[in-house]
């Protein structure tokens, strides 16, 4: 449902699942973020509309060996294909697409961190991702995730974890989410709304100022990307600090916390969340910051 809403009416989305797909070991929310990101990119590559196909299949060790993808060791994998009928990419662009900040979008339309985040998540899962593209025909991103066979110890540990008390990550506070990458924003908003928060969204620092004005500056927490076109996170914070003296803010960044903090002159009540993050990490951080705020009051 989320993907269909994001691709608009000009495009069609279909899913073809293989039979008896093997399990993989991955953070389900990060994996969703990968799919959302690739589908948004596919949509952007089809300005006049087109079709997107998501396909899954098991790939045996023998089949993997015959594929000859650079750097991929032969093993059992689960393959996820995200295929579009878009403009395609030249070999020169394909070489650069996973570099941080590389983007084919016009200035002010996203920082290009989407695919480098996708690459990071797939690598973290010990998987591989390869783009196969023909200019004028379309692109397929092929994601190979290693087949997961649980050990006896892991099966037992899972049973124990299931019996453990669940921590309460729910809340009703108002949160403003500021993020220029549409796929990351959609994923984060959904994660927070699912636990009960009232979430407002802005796609830039400037947009956040308008949203805050509309809300009469009544939000309990702002979660903002640091690097954004036009107005970045620290500049936005400076602009609103006068109106929101007790503001709590969580900055999100793919950079190390120390380098981000150097750019923030006023770091009172500034918290930090590294990118990419899981559903549990963002909800735990939000709960921690809001609970601390309650104690201070």
GROMACS .gro file of C-alpha atoms in nm:
model
  297
    1UNK     CA    1   0.000   0.000   0.000
    2UNK     CA    2   0.278   0.243   0.094
    3UNK     CA    3   0.466   0.178  -0.232
    4UNK     CA    4   0.155   0.219  -0.447
    5UNK     CA    5   0.086   0.554  -0.283
    6UNK     CA    6   0.443   0.668  -0.346
    7UNK     CA    7   0.466   0.575  -0.715
    8UNK     CA    8   0.155   0.767  -0.821
    9UNK     CA    9  -0.110   0.686  -1.079
   10UNK     CA   10   0.113   0.699  -1.389
   11UNK     CA   11   0.303   0.387  -1.282
   12UNK     CA   12   0.207   0.026  -1.214
   13UNK     CA   13   0.361  -0.196  -0.947
   14UNK     CA   14   0.357  -0.575  -0.950
   15UNK     CA   15   0.515  -0.837  -0.723
   16UNK     CA   16   0.618  -1.190  -0.827
   17UNK     CA   17   0.727  -1.416  -0.542
   18UNK     CA   18   0.926  -1.735  -0.597
   19UNK     CA   19   0.807  -2.055  -0.429
   20UNK     CA   20   0.933  -2.159  -0.081
   21UNK     CA   21   1.167  -1.863  -0.045
   22UNK     CA   22   1.445  -1.934   0.208
   23UNK     CA   23   1.475  -1.717   0.520
   24UNK     CA   24   1.738  -1.443   0.537
   25UNK     CA   25   1.882  -1.271   0.842
   26UNK     CA   26   1.815  -0.896   0.818
   27UNK     CA   27   1.662  -0.603   1.000
   28UNK     CA   28   1.312  -0.607   0.851
   29UNK     CA   29   1.274  -0.228   0.866
   30UNK     CA   30   1.610  -0.162   0.700
   31UNK     CA   31   1.518  -0.413   0.432
   32UNK     CA   32   1.188  -0.227   0.379
   33UNK     CA   33   1.390   0.095   0.355
   34UNK     CA   34   1.600  -0.061   0.076
   35UNK     CA   35   1.288  -0.160  -0.121
   36UNK     CA   36   1.119   0.180  -0.067
   37UNK     CA   37   1.434   0.358  -0.182
   38UNK     CA   38   1.474   0.150  -0.498
   39UNK     CA   39   1.104   0.186  -0.587
   40UNK     CA   40   1.121   0.568  -0.543
   41UNK     CA   41   1.432   0.576  -0.767
   42UNK     CA   42   1.250   0.361  -1.024
   43UNK     CA   43   0.955   0.602  -1.018
   44UNK     CA   44   1.188   0.900  -1.070
   45UNK     CA   45   1.350   0.723  -1.367
   46UNK     CA   46   1.008   0.701  -1.540
   47UNK     CA   47   0.891   1.064  -1.579
   48UNK     CA   48   0.625   0.961  -1.834
   49UNK     CA   49   0.509   0.658  -1.637
   50UNK     CA   50   0.597   0.291  -1.663
   51UNK     CA   51   0.597  -0.033  -1.471
   52UNK     CA   52   0.791  -0.151  -1.165
   53UNK     CA   53   0.831  -0.519  -1.086
   54UNK     CA   54   0.956  -0.663  -0.755
   55UNK     CA   55   1.056  -1.027  -0.786
   56UNK     CA   56   1.197  -1.281  -0.538
   57UNK     CA   57   1.372  -1.612  -0.606
   58UNK     CA   58   1.605  -1.864  -0.445
   59UNK     CA   59   1.950  -1.883  -0.607
   60UNK     CA   60   2.151  -2.201  -0.540
   61UNK     CA   61   2.529  -2.200  -0.492
   62UNK     CA   62   2.573  -2.351  -0.840
   63UNK     CA   63   2.353  -2.085  -1.000
   64UNK     CA   64   2.536  -1.809  -0.808
   65UNK     CA   65   2.872  -1.938  -0.938
   66UNK     CA   66   2.749  -1.919  -1.298
   67UNK     CA   67   2.628  -1.555  -1.264
   68UNK     CA   68   2.984  -1.413  -1.256
   69UNK     CA   69   2.891  -1.095  -1.065
   70UNK     CA   70   3.206  -0.915  -0.955
   71UNK     CA   71   3.304  -0.996  -0.593
   72UNK     CA   72   3.010  -1.228  -0.515
   73UNK     CA   73   3.118  -1.555  -0.353
   74UNK     CA   74   2.922  -1.865  -0.462
   75UNK     CA   75   2.665  -1.961  -0.194
   76UNK     CA   76   2.290  -2.003  -0.151
   77UNK     CA   77   2.116  -1.664  -0.179
   78UNK     CA   78   1.770  -1.513  -0.185
   79UNK     CA   79   1.745  -1.274  -0.481
   80UNK     CA   80   1.527  -0.963  -0.476
   81UNK     CA   81   1.494  -0.784  -0.811
   82UNK     CA   82   1.353  -0.431  -0.841
   83UNK     CA   83   1.299  -0.372  -1.213
   84UNK     CA   84   1.175  -0.063  -1.396
   85UNK     CA   85   1.102   0.041  -1.754
   86UNK     CA   86   1.270   0.379  -1.709
   87UNK     CA   87   1.540   0.580  -1.881
   88UNK     CA   88   1.821   0.343  -1.782
   89UNK     CA   89   2.178   0.440  -1.688
   90UNK     CA   90   2.504   0.463  -1.879
   91UNK     CA   91   2.805   0.256  -1.759
   92UNK     CA   92   2.968   0.583  -1.637
   93UNK     CA   93   2.673   0.659  -1.408
   94UNK     CA   94   2.647   0.297  -1.288
   95UNK     CA   95   3.008   0.317  -1.165
   96UNK     CA   96   2.922   0.610  -0.937
   97UNK     CA   97   2.568   0.544  -0.812
   98UNK     CA   98   2.662   0.400  -0.471
   99UNK     CA   99   2.895   0.692  -0.386
  100UNK     CA  100   2.765   0.920  -0.107
  101UNK     CA  101   2.621   1.246  -0.245
  102UNK     CA  102   2.623   1.126  -0.609
  103UNK     CA  103   2.284   1.209  -0.759
  104UNK     CA  104   2.137   1.240  -1.107
  105UNK     CA  105   1.859   1.463  -0.972
  106UNK     CA  106   1.860   1.838  -1.027
  107UNK     CA  107   1.993   2.071  -0.758
  108UNK     CA  108   1.772   2.089  -0.450
  109UNK     CA  109   1.599   1.755  -0.522
  110UNK     CA  110   1.763   1.527  -0.265
  111UNK     CA  111   2.122   1.482  -0.153
  112UNK     CA  112   2.178   1.147  -0.324
  113UNK     CA  113   2.238   0.960   0.002
  114UNK     CA  114   1.962   0.711  -0.083
  115UNK     CA  115   2.162   0.455  -0.280
  116UNK     CA  116   2.471   0.476  -0.058
  117UNK     CA  117   2.241   0.396   0.238
  118UNK     CA  118   2.090   0.105   0.039
  119UNK     CA  119   2.442  -0.023  -0.037
  120UNK     CA  120   2.540   0.007   0.332
  121UNK     CA  121   2.235  -0.188   0.451
  122UNK     CA  122   2.287  -0.469   0.195
  123UNK     CA  123   2.658  -0.496   0.286
  124UNK     CA  124   2.573  -0.497   0.659
  125UNK     CA  125   2.348  -0.796   0.585
  126UNK     CA  126   2.653  -0.961   0.416
  127UNK     CA  127   2.471  -0.939   0.084
  128UNK     CA  128   2.549  -0.798  -0.260
  129UNK     CA  129   2.370  -0.547  -0.484
  130UNK     CA  130   2.423  -0.503  -0.857
  131UNK     CA  131   2.251  -0.266  -1.103
  132UNK     CA  132   2.187  -0.403  -1.454
  133UNK     CA  133   2.078  -0.128  -1.691
  134UNK     CA  134   2.020  -0.048  -2.057
  135UNK     CA  135   1.976   0.317  -2.159
  136UNK     CA  136   1.624   0.372  -2.289
  137UNK     CA  137   1.503   0.028  -2.176
  138UNK     CA  138   1.523   0.026  -1.796
  139UNK     CA  139   1.714  -0.081  -1.488
  140UNK     CA  140   1.706  -0.381  -1.256
  141UNK     CA  141   1.867  -0.368  -0.912
  142UNK     CA  142   1.958  -0.724  -0.809
  143UNK     CA  143   1.998  -0.783  -0.434
  144UNK     CA  144   2.150  -1.113  -0.320
  145UNK     CA  145   2.100  -1.188   0.052
  146UNK     CA  146   2.268  -1.497   0.203
  147UNK     CA  147   2.038  -1.788   0.291
  148UNK     CA  148   1.998  -1.810   0.668
  149UNK     CA  149   2.015  -2.146   0.847
  150UNK     CA  150   1.963  -2.098   1.224
  151UNK     CA  151   2.178  -2.291   1.473
  152UNK     CA  152   2.026  -2.477   1.769
  153UNK     CA  153   2.158  -2.204   2.002
  154UNK     CA  154   1.986  -1.932   1.796
  155UNK     CA  155   1.656  -2.122   1.795
  156UNK     CA  156   1.677  -2.153   2.176
  157UNK     CA  157   1.778  -1.786   2.220
  158UNK     CA  158   1.483  -1.678   2.005
  159UNK     CA  159   1.243  -1.876   2.226
  160UNK     CA  160   1.388  -1.706   2.537
  161UNK     CA  161   1.366  -1.360   2.377
  162UNK     CA  162   1.000  -1.423   2.288
  163UNK     CA  163   0.926  -1.494   2.654
  164UNK     CA  164   1.103  -1.176   2.778
  165UNK     CA  165   0.896  -0.868   2.872
  166UNK     CA  166   0.849  -0.624   2.583
  167UNK     CA  167   0.974  -0.268   2.637
  168UNK     CA  168   0.715   0.006   2.593
  169UNK     CA  169   0.805   0.223   2.292
  170UNK     CA  170   0.463   0.383   2.248
  171UNK     CA  171   0.381   0.753   2.285
  172UNK     CA  172   0.130   1.022   2.183
  173UNK     CA  173   0.356   1.326   2.148
  174UNK     CA  174   0.381   1.549   1.840
  175UNK     CA  175   0.692   1.497   1.632
  176UNK     CA  176   0.815   1.696   1.331
  177UNK     CA  177   1.024   1.488   1.092
  178UNK     CA  178   1.257   1.687   0.862
  179UNK     CA  179   1.421   1.476   0.589
  180UNK     CA  180   1.482   1.553   0.220
  181UNK     CA  181   1.507   1.189   0.106
  182UNK     CA  182   1.146   1.087   0.046
  183UNK     CA  183   1.203   0.713   0.102
  184UNK     CA  184   1.378   0.767   0.438
  185UNK     CA  185   1.107   1.013   0.549
  186UNK     CA  186   0.825   0.771   0.459
  187UNK     CA  187   0.994   0.485   0.645
  188UNK     CA  188   1.060   0.695   0.959
  189UNK     CA  189   0.711   0.849   0.964
  190UNK     CA  190   0.551   0.507   0.936
  191UNK     CA  191   0.771   0.368   1.216
  192UNK     CA  192   0.671   0.652   1.451
  193UNK     CA  193   0.302   0.660   1.360
  194UNK     CA  194   0.281   0.284   1.422
  195UNK     CA  195   0.379   0.342   1.786
  196UNK     CA  196   0.118   0.614   1.840
  197UNK     CA  197   0.300   0.943   1.777
  198UNK     CA  198   0.141   1.230   1.587
  199UNK     CA  199   0.387   1.289   1.305
  200UNK     CA  200   0.424   1.596   1.082
  201UNK     CA  201   0.663   1.595   0.786
  202UNK     CA  202   0.886   1.851   0.612
  203UNK     CA  203   1.118   1.787   0.316
  204UNK     CA  204   1.366   2.068   0.393
  205UNK     CA  205   1.477   2.308   0.666
  206UNK     CA  206   1.276   2.589   0.504
  207UNK     CA  207   0.965   2.372   0.476
  208UNK     CA  208   1.004   2.286   0.847
  209UNK     CA  209   0.984   2.657   0.937
  210UNK     CA  210   0.648   2.685   0.754
  211UNK     CA  211   0.513   2.367   0.916
  212UNK     CA  212   0.615   2.489   1.262
  213UNK     CA  213   0.448   2.825   1.201
  214UNK     CA  214   0.126   2.645   1.101
  215UNK     CA  215   0.146   2.437   1.420
  216UNK     CA  216   0.210   2.751   1.630
  217UNK     CA  217   0.545   2.592   1.727
  218UNK     CA  218   0.362   2.330   1.935
  219UNK     CA  219   0.568   2.016   1.883
  220UNK     CA  220   0.738   1.803   2.147
  221UNK     CA  221   1.034   1.689   1.939
  222UNK     CA  222   1.202   1.752   1.603
  223UNK     CA  223   1.392   1.476   1.422
  224UNK     CA  224   1.601   1.631   1.146
  225UNK     CA  225   1.859   1.525   0.891
  226UNK     CA  226   2.180   1.729   0.921
  227UNK     CA  227   2.272   1.755   0.551
  228UNK     CA  228   1.992   1.899   0.334
  229UNK     CA  229   1.992   2.123   0.026
  230UNK     CA  230   1.936   2.498   0.076
  231UNK     CA  231   1.893   2.503   0.458
  232UNK     CA  232   2.068   2.234   0.663
  233UNK     CA  233   1.968   2.107   1.009
  234UNK     CA  234   2.197   2.327   1.225
  235UNK     CA  235   2.087   2.643   1.034
  236UNK     CA  236   1.721   2.547   1.084
  237UNK     CA  237   1.785   2.494   1.457
  238UNK     CA  238   1.937   2.841   1.484
  239UNK     CA  239   1.632   2.992   1.311
  240UNK     CA  240   1.379   2.834   1.549
  241UNK     CA  241   1.566   2.833   1.880
  242UNK     CA  242   1.437   3.183   1.969
  243UNK     CA  243   1.075   3.069   1.936
  244UNK     CA  244   1.129   2.728   2.097
  245UNK     CA  245   1.365   2.769   2.390
  246UNK     CA  246   1.297   2.424   2.539
  247UNK     CA  247   1.307   2.246   2.205
  248UNK     CA  248   1.428   1.886   2.198
  249UNK     CA  249   1.591   1.783   1.871
  250UNK     CA  250   1.746   1.463   1.738
  251UNK     CA  251   1.988   1.512   1.450
  252UNK     CA  252   2.025   1.220   1.209
  253UNK     CA  253   2.344   1.182   1.008
  254UNK     CA  254   2.562   0.933   0.824
  255UNK     CA  255   2.864   1.121   0.961
  256UNK     CA  256   3.033   1.065   1.298
  257UNK     CA  257   2.864   1.243   1.589
  258UNK     CA  258   3.175   1.449   1.675
  259UNK     CA  259   3.197   1.605   1.328
  260UNK     CA  260   2.825   1.693   1.338
  261UNK     CA  261   2.848   1.848   1.685
  262UNK     CA  262   3.132   2.074   1.565
  263UNK     CA  263   2.884   2.235   1.324
  264UNK     CA  264   2.627   2.305   1.597
  265UNK     CA  265   2.711   2.620   1.790
  266UNK     CA  266   2.419   2.568   2.027
  267UNK     CA  267   2.423   2.206   2.130
  268UNK     CA  268   2.195   2.228   2.433
  269UNK     CA  269   1.948   1.939   2.430
  270UNK     CA  270   2.071   1.811   2.093
  271UNK     CA  271   2.066   1.432   2.056
  272UNK     CA  272   2.213   1.228   1.775
  273UNK     CA  273   2.104   0.919   1.578
  274UNK     CA  274   2.343   0.759   1.324
  275UNK     CA  275   2.219   0.662   0.977
  276UNK     CA  276   2.104   0.405   0.874
  277UNK     CA  277   1.890   0.318   1.176
  278UNK     CA  278   1.637   0.046   1.253
  279UNK     CA  279   1.276   0.079   1.367
  280UNK     CA  280   1.381  -0.017   1.719
  281UNK     CA  281   1.667   0.238   1.723
  282UNK     CA  282   1.455   0.537   1.619
  283UNK     CA  283   1.169   0.447   1.854
  284UNK     CA  284   1.407   0.381   2.148
  285UNK     CA  285   1.587   0.713   2.090
  286UNK     CA  286   1.259   0.908   2.070
  287UNK     CA  287   1.130   0.744   2.389
  288UNK     CA  288   1.459   0.815   2.572
  289UNK     CA  289   1.463   1.185   2.472
  290UNK     CA  290   1.094   1.242   2.553
  291UNK     CA  291   1.117   1.064   2.891
  292UNK     CA  292   1.419   1.278   2.981
  293UNK     CA  293   1.217   1.586   2.889
  294UNK     CA  294   0.931   1.474   3.120
  295UNK     CA  295   1.174   1.430   3.412
  296UNK     CA  296   1.325   1.775   3.355
  297UNK     CA  297   0.979   1.928   3.374
   0.00000   0.00000   0.00000
